[in-house]
């Protein structure tokens, strides 16, 4: 499937475990968590386990359709093979292959959204992007409200590129930018 809509509260095996297993098997299938569990910790856990989006019940069906379309649009954007590799510091980001290499090291293991986030920051290197701009450019939708998902993905991405001389810098009260240290 191109996309899985997954509830957390499933019989036998909860949605978090289903998400964890899909990502552990390197499945590139997009995952949208749709659940009544609306605590911040549940949302953060779902996103950290690899969900592409998290929507709580009750929900507006039009919002669900808009989010599904946005996730699928991102998938189409990923298939754009005309992009040349981007070289920043000791990182090489290859949009066509969806690979990131650190100097001569093997390919970094990035999740789908982590790659999209890094690519977005690289395409706007040195410029500060607000969380809302990042959501629009990397996630493909406008989002009004909490933008913790950006913070969670930035934290994961920072860990994965920590050996690089490329860093994601926080600009307090504004957003993030990619810099070479």
PDB file of C-alpha atoms in Angstrom:
ATOM      1  CA  UNK A   1       0.000   0.000   0.000  1.00  0.00           C
ATOM      2  CA  UNK A   2       1.056   3.608  -0.524  1.00  0.00           C
ATOM      3  CA  UNK A   3      -0.296   4.619   2.882  1.00  0.00           C
ATOM      4  CA  UNK A   4      -1.551   2.943   6.057  1.00  0.00           C
ATOM      5  CA  UNK A   5      -4.055   4.630   8.373  1.00  0.00           C
ATOM      6  CA  UNK A   6      -3.280   3.065  11.729  1.00  0.00           C
ATOM      7  CA  UNK A   7      -5.135   3.214  15.055  1.00  0.00           C
ATOM      8  CA  UNK A   8      -3.116   2.847  18.237  1.00  0.00           C
ATOM      9  CA  UNK A   9      -5.752   0.845  20.094  1.00  0.00           C
ATOM     10  CA  UNK A  10      -5.932  -2.373  18.090  1.00  0.00           C
ATOM     11  CA  UNK A  11      -6.735  -5.833  19.448  1.00  0.00           C
ATOM     12  CA  UNK A  12      -3.777  -8.140  20.146  1.00  0.00           C
ATOM     13  CA  UNK A  13      -1.053  -5.827  18.756  1.00  0.00           C
ATOM     14  CA  UNK A  14      -1.218  -2.070  19.342  1.00  0.00           C
ATOM     15  CA  UNK A  15      -0.637   0.447  16.559  1.00  0.00           C
ATOM     16  CA  UNK A  16       2.682   1.589  18.022  1.00  0.00           C
ATOM     17  CA  UNK A  17       4.033  -1.943  17.694  1.00  0.00           C
ATOM     18  CA  UNK A  18       2.664  -2.266  14.138  1.00  0.00           C
ATOM     19  CA  UNK A  19       4.410   1.020  13.252  1.00  0.00           C
ATOM     20  CA  UNK A  20       7.638  -0.124  14.939  1.00  0.00           C
ATOM     21  CA  UNK A  21       7.594  -3.421  13.003  1.00  0.00           C
ATOM     22  CA  UNK A  22       6.880  -1.731   9.666  1.00  0.00           C
ATOM     23  CA  UNK A  23       9.819   0.629  10.149  1.00  0.00           C
ATOM     24  CA  UNK A  24      12.084  -2.174  11.421  1.00  0.00           C
ATOM     25  CA  UNK A  25      11.385  -4.047   8.174  1.00  0.00           C
ATOM     26  CA  UNK A  26      12.501  -0.924   6.237  1.00  0.00           C
ATOM     27  CA  UNK A  27       9.022  -0.474   4.797  1.00  0.00           C
ATOM     28  CA  UNK A  28       8.699   2.842   2.995  1.00  0.00           C
ATOM     29  CA  UNK A  29       4.896   2.752   3.265  1.00  0.00           C
ATOM     30  CA  UNK A  30       3.602   6.042   4.652  1.00  0.00           C
ATOM     31  CA  UNK A  31       1.883   5.773   8.034  1.00  0.00           C
ATOM     32  CA  UNK A  32      -0.794   8.103   9.383  1.00  0.00           C
ATOM     33  CA  UNK A  33      -1.742   7.397  12.995  1.00  0.00           C
ATOM     34  CA  UNK A  34      -5.462   8.105  13.568  1.00  0.00           C
ATOM     35  CA  UNK A  35      -6.380   7.533  17.186  1.00  0.00           C
ATOM     36  CA  UNK A  36      -8.265   8.732  20.228  1.00  0.00           C
ATOM     37  CA  UNK A  37      -5.014   8.874  22.204  1.00  0.00           C
ATOM     38  CA  UNK A  38      -4.316  12.591  22.218  1.00  0.00           C
ATOM     39  CA  UNK A  39      -1.654  12.998  24.901  1.00  0.00           C
ATOM     40  CA  UNK A  40       1.529  14.717  23.723  1.00  0.00           C
ATOM     41  CA  UNK A  41       3.597  11.693  24.747  1.00  0.00           C
ATOM     42  CA  UNK A  42       1.483   9.445  22.486  1.00  0.00           C
ATOM     43  CA  UNK A  43       1.898  11.819  19.538  1.00  0.00           C
ATOM     44  CA  UNK A  44       5.643  12.097  20.092  1.00  0.00           C
ATOM     45  CA  UNK A  45       6.000   8.327  20.467  1.00  0.00           C
ATOM     46  CA  UNK A  46       4.060   7.713  17.248  1.00  0.00           C
ATOM     47  CA  UNK A  47       6.249  10.154  15.329  1.00  0.00           C
ATOM     48  CA  UNK A  48       9.456   8.828  16.891  1.00  0.00           C
ATOM     49  CA  UNK A  49       8.500   5.294  15.872  1.00  0.00           C
ATOM     50  CA  UNK A  50       8.282   6.459  12.270  1.00  0.00           C
ATOM     51  CA  UNK A  51       4.723   7.619  11.632  1.00  0.00           C
ATOM     52  CA  UNK A  52       4.564  10.327   8.973  1.00  0.00           C
ATOM     53  CA  UNK A  53       1.643  12.094  10.645  1.00  0.00           C
ATOM     54  CA  UNK A  54      -0.605  11.798  13.716  1.00  0.00           C
ATOM     55  CA  UNK A  55      -4.264  12.831  13.846  1.00  0.00           C
ATOM     56  CA  UNK A  56      -6.523  12.504  16.874  1.00  0.00           C
ATOM     57  CA  UNK A  57     -10.197  11.611  17.159  1.00  0.00           C
ATOM     58  CA  UNK A  58     -12.606  13.250  16.845  1.00  0.00           C
ATOM     59  CA  UNK A  59     -11.351  14.549  13.513  1.00  0.00           C
ATOM     60  CA  UNK A  60     -12.695  16.425  10.542  1.00  0.00           C
ATOM     61  CA  UNK A  61     -12.882  14.001   7.587  1.00  0.00           C
ATOM     62  CA  UNK A  62     -11.735  16.813   5.274  1.00  0.00           C
ATOM     63  CA  UNK A  63      -8.605  17.255   7.383  1.00  0.00           C
ATOM     64  CA  UNK A  64      -7.892  13.515   7.143  1.00  0.00           C
ATOM     65  CA  UNK A  65      -8.246  13.650   3.350  1.00  0.00           C
ATOM     66  CA  UNK A  66      -5.998  16.742   3.176  1.00  0.00           C
ATOM     67  CA  UNK A  67      -3.314  15.060   5.291  1.00  0.00           C
ATOM     68  CA  UNK A  68      -3.455  11.862   3.212  1.00  0.00           C
ATOM     69  CA  UNK A  69      -3.122  13.912   0.013  1.00  0.00           C
ATOM     70  CA  UNK A  70      -0.166  15.822   1.495  1.00  0.00           C
ATOM     71  CA  UNK A  71       1.617  12.601   2.471  1.00  0.00           C
ATOM     72  CA  UNK A  72       1.030  11.135  -0.989  1.00  0.00           C
ATOM     73  CA  UNK A  73       2.240  14.368  -2.656  1.00  0.00           C
ATOM     74  CA  UNK A  74       5.470  14.052  -0.690  1.00  0.00           C
ATOM     75  CA  UNK A  75       5.791  10.527  -2.046  1.00  0.00           C
ATOM     76  CA  UNK A  76       5.409  11.851  -5.590  1.00  0.00           C
ATOM     77  CA  UNK A  77       8.013  14.549  -4.931  1.00  0.00           C
ATOM     78  CA  UNK A  78      10.416  11.847  -3.788  1.00  0.00           C
ATOM     79  CA  UNK A  79      10.173  10.212  -7.188  1.00  0.00           C
ATOM     80  CA  UNK A  80      11.541  13.331  -8.881  1.00  0.00           C
ATOM     81  CA  UNK A  81      14.844  12.041 -10.269  1.00  0.00           C
ATOM     82  CA  UNK A  82      15.995  15.247 -11.974  1.00  0.00           C
ATOM     83  CA  UNK A  83      17.658  16.660  -8.861  1.00  0.00           C
ATOM     84  CA  UNK A  84      21.438  16.725  -8.745  1.00  0.00           C
ATOM     85  CA  UNK A  85      23.233  15.754  -5.519  1.00  0.00           C
ATOM     86  CA  UNK A  86      23.704  18.562  -3.009  1.00  0.00           C
ATOM     87  CA  UNK A  87      27.135  18.876  -1.369  1.00  0.00           C
ATOM     88  CA  UNK A  88      27.279  20.706   1.955  1.00  0.00           C
ATOM     89  CA  UNK A  89      30.374  20.409   4.084  1.00  0.00           C
ATOM     90  CA  UNK A  90      31.158  16.715   4.340  1.00  0.00           C
ATOM     91  CA  UNK A  91      27.573  15.662   3.506  1.00  0.00           C
ATOM     92  CA  UNK A  92      26.292  14.608   0.106  1.00  0.00           C
ATOM     93  CA  UNK A  93      22.522  14.529  -0.269  1.00  0.00           C
ATOM     94  CA  UNK A  94      21.303  12.696  -3.370  1.00  0.00           C
ATOM     95  CA  UNK A  95      17.575  13.415  -3.896  1.00  0.00           C
ATOM     96  CA  UNK A  96      17.277  11.018  -6.831  1.00  0.00           C
ATOM     97  CA  UNK A  97      18.616   8.080  -4.827  1.00  0.00           C
ATOM     98  CA  UNK A  98      17.259   9.416  -1.511  1.00  0.00           C
ATOM     99  CA  UNK A  99      20.670   8.797   0.048  1.00  0.00           C
ATOM    100  CA  UNK A 100      22.825  10.830   2.386  1.00  0.00           C
ATOM    101  CA  UNK A 101      26.536  10.128   2.706  1.00  0.00           C
ATOM    102  CA  UNK A 102      28.984  11.475   5.239  1.00  0.00           C
ATOM    103  CA  UNK A 103      32.391  11.966   3.536  1.00  0.00           C
ATOM    104  CA  UNK A 104      33.381   8.483   2.361  1.00  0.00           C
ATOM    105  CA  UNK A 105      31.262   6.648   4.938  1.00  0.00           C
ATOM    106  CA  UNK A 106      28.417   4.346   4.014  1.00  0.00           C
ATOM    107  CA  UNK A 107      24.951   5.753   3.464  1.00  0.00           C
ATOM    108  CA  UNK A 108      23.311   7.205   6.588  1.00  0.00           C
ATOM    109  CA  UNK A 109      20.160   5.388   7.678  1.00  0.00           C
ATOM    110  CA  UNK A 110      17.483   8.096   7.589  1.00  0.00           C
ATOM    111  CA  UNK A 111      13.746   7.659   7.854  1.00  0.00           C
ATOM    112  CA  UNK A 112      11.570   9.110   5.113  1.00  0.00           C
ATOM    113  CA  UNK A 113      10.657  12.279   6.969  1.00  0.00           C
ATOM    114  CA  UNK A 114      14.201  12.792   8.263  1.00  0.00           C
ATOM    115  CA  UNK A 115      15.479  12.732   4.685  1.00  0.00           C
ATOM    116  CA  UNK A 116      12.797  15.210   3.571  1.00  0.00           C
ATOM    117  CA  UNK A 117      13.641  17.500   6.489  1.00  0.00           C
ATOM    118  CA  UNK A 118      17.377  17.423   5.732  1.00  0.00           C
ATOM    119  CA  UNK A 119      16.753  17.984   2.015  1.00  0.00           C
ATOM    120  CA  UNK A 120      14.506  20.963   2.774  1.00  0.00           C
ATOM    121  CA  UNK A 121      17.088  22.524   5.087  1.00  0.00           C
ATOM    122  CA  UNK A 122      19.833  21.849   2.504  1.00  0.00           C
ATOM    123  CA  UNK A 123      17.820  23.468  -0.279  1.00  0.00           C
ATOM    124  CA  UNK A 124      17.563  26.551   1.961  1.00  0.00           C
ATOM    125  CA  UNK A 125      21.036  26.290   3.563  1.00  0.00           C
ATOM    126  CA  UNK A 126      21.989  29.203   5.738  1.00  0.00           C
ATOM    127  CA  UNK A 127      18.415  30.507   5.785  1.00  0.00           C
ATOM    128  CA  UNK A 128      16.263  30.304   8.886  1.00  0.00           C
ATOM    129  CA  UNK A 129      13.040  28.375   8.322  1.00  0.00           C
ATOM    130  CA  UNK A 130      10.213  28.557  10.836  1.00  0.00           C
ATOM    131  CA  UNK A 131       8.552  25.350  11.988  1.00  0.00           C
ATOM    132  CA  UNK A 132       5.516  26.261   9.894  1.00  0.00           C
ATOM    133  CA  UNK A 133       7.683  26.767   6.786  1.00  0.00           C
ATOM    134  CA  UNK A 134       9.384  23.421   7.395  1.00  0.00           C
ATOM    135  CA  UNK A 135       6.020  21.679   7.748  1.00  0.00           C
ATOM    136  CA  UNK A 136       4.843  23.229   4.498  1.00  0.00           C
ATOM    137  CA  UNK A 137       8.025  22.496   2.538  1.00  0.00           C
ATOM    138  CA  UNK A 138       9.074  19.109   3.978  1.00  0.00           C
ATOM    139  CA  UNK A 139       5.745  17.672   5.086  1.00  0.00           C
ATOM    140  CA  UNK A 140       3.712  19.253   2.293  1.00  0.00           C
ATOM    141  CA  UNK A 141       0.902  20.838   4.269  1.00  0.00           C
ATOM    142  CA  UNK A 142       0.002  23.954   6.198  1.00  0.00           C
ATOM    143  CA  UNK A 143      -0.403  23.270   9.876  1.00  0.00           C
ATOM    144  CA  UNK A 144      -1.804  25.596  12.471  1.00  0.00           C
ATOM    145  CA  UNK A 145      -1.248  24.674  16.083  1.00  0.00           C
ATOM    146  CA  UNK A 146       1.474  22.675  17.771  1.00  0.00           C
ATOM    147  CA  UNK A 147       4.532  22.007  15.653  1.00  0.00           C
ATOM    148  CA  UNK A 148       6.353  19.590  17.978  1.00  0.00           C
ATOM    149  CA  UNK A 149       6.713  17.113  15.131  1.00  0.00           C
ATOM    150  CA  UNK A 150       9.396  19.339  13.596  1.00  0.00           C
ATOM    151  CA  UNK A 151      11.302  19.493  16.903  1.00  0.00           C
ATOM    152  CA  UNK A 152      11.145  15.703  17.312  1.00  0.00           C
ATOM    153  CA  UNK A 153      12.413  15.059  13.780  1.00  0.00           C
ATOM    154  CA  UNK A 154      15.164  17.679  14.125  1.00  0.00           C
ATOM    155  CA  UNK A 155      16.372  15.986  17.335  1.00  0.00           C
ATOM    156  CA  UNK A 156      16.552  12.596  15.602  1.00  0.00           C
ATOM    157  CA  UNK A 157      18.276  14.044  12.556  1.00  0.00           C
ATOM    158  CA  UNK A 158      20.850  15.848  14.709  1.00  0.00           C
ATOM    159  CA  UNK A 159      21.857  12.533  16.285  1.00  0.00           C
ATOM    160  CA  UNK A 160      22.255  10.885  12.894  1.00  0.00           C
ATOM    161  CA  UNK A 161      24.477  13.640  11.452  1.00  0.00           C
ATOM    162  CA  UNK A 162      26.403  14.407  14.668  1.00  0.00           C
ATOM    163  CA  UNK A 163      29.718  13.202  13.166  1.00  0.00           C
ATOM    164  CA  UNK A 164      29.333  15.636  10.282  1.00  0.00           C
ATOM    165  CA  UNK A 165      30.572  19.211  10.154  1.00  0.00           C
ATOM    166  CA  UNK A 166      27.050  20.133   9.034  1.00  0.00           C
ATOM    167  CA  UNK A 167      24.781  21.111  11.918  1.00  0.00           C
ATOM    168  CA  UNK A 168      21.144  22.057  12.379  1.00  0.00           C
ATOM    169  CA  UNK A 169      21.224  25.283  14.327  1.00  0.00           C
ATOM    170  CA  UNK A 170      18.294  26.493  16.418  1.00  0.00           C
ATOM    171  CA  UNK A 171      17.441  30.157  16.036  1.00  0.00           C
ATOM    172  CA  UNK A 172      15.541  30.779  19.266  1.00  0.00           C
ATOM    173  CA  UNK A 173      11.983  31.923  18.741  1.00  0.00           C
ATOM    174  CA  UNK A 174      12.250  31.594  14.959  1.00  0.00           C
ATOM    175  CA  UNK A 175      13.160  28.126  13.707  1.00  0.00           C
ATOM    176  CA  UNK A 176      16.080  26.151  12.292  1.00  0.00           C
ATOM    177  CA  UNK A 177      18.842  26.517   9.726  1.00  0.00           C
ATOM    178  CA  UNK A 178      21.536  24.267   8.275  1.00  0.00           C
ATOM    179  CA  UNK A 179      25.104  25.471   8.766  1.00  0.00           C
ATOM    180  CA  UNK A 180      28.630  24.164   8.196  1.00  0.00           C
ATOM    181  CA  UNK A 181      30.711  24.428  11.382  1.00  0.00           C
TER     182      UNK A 181
END
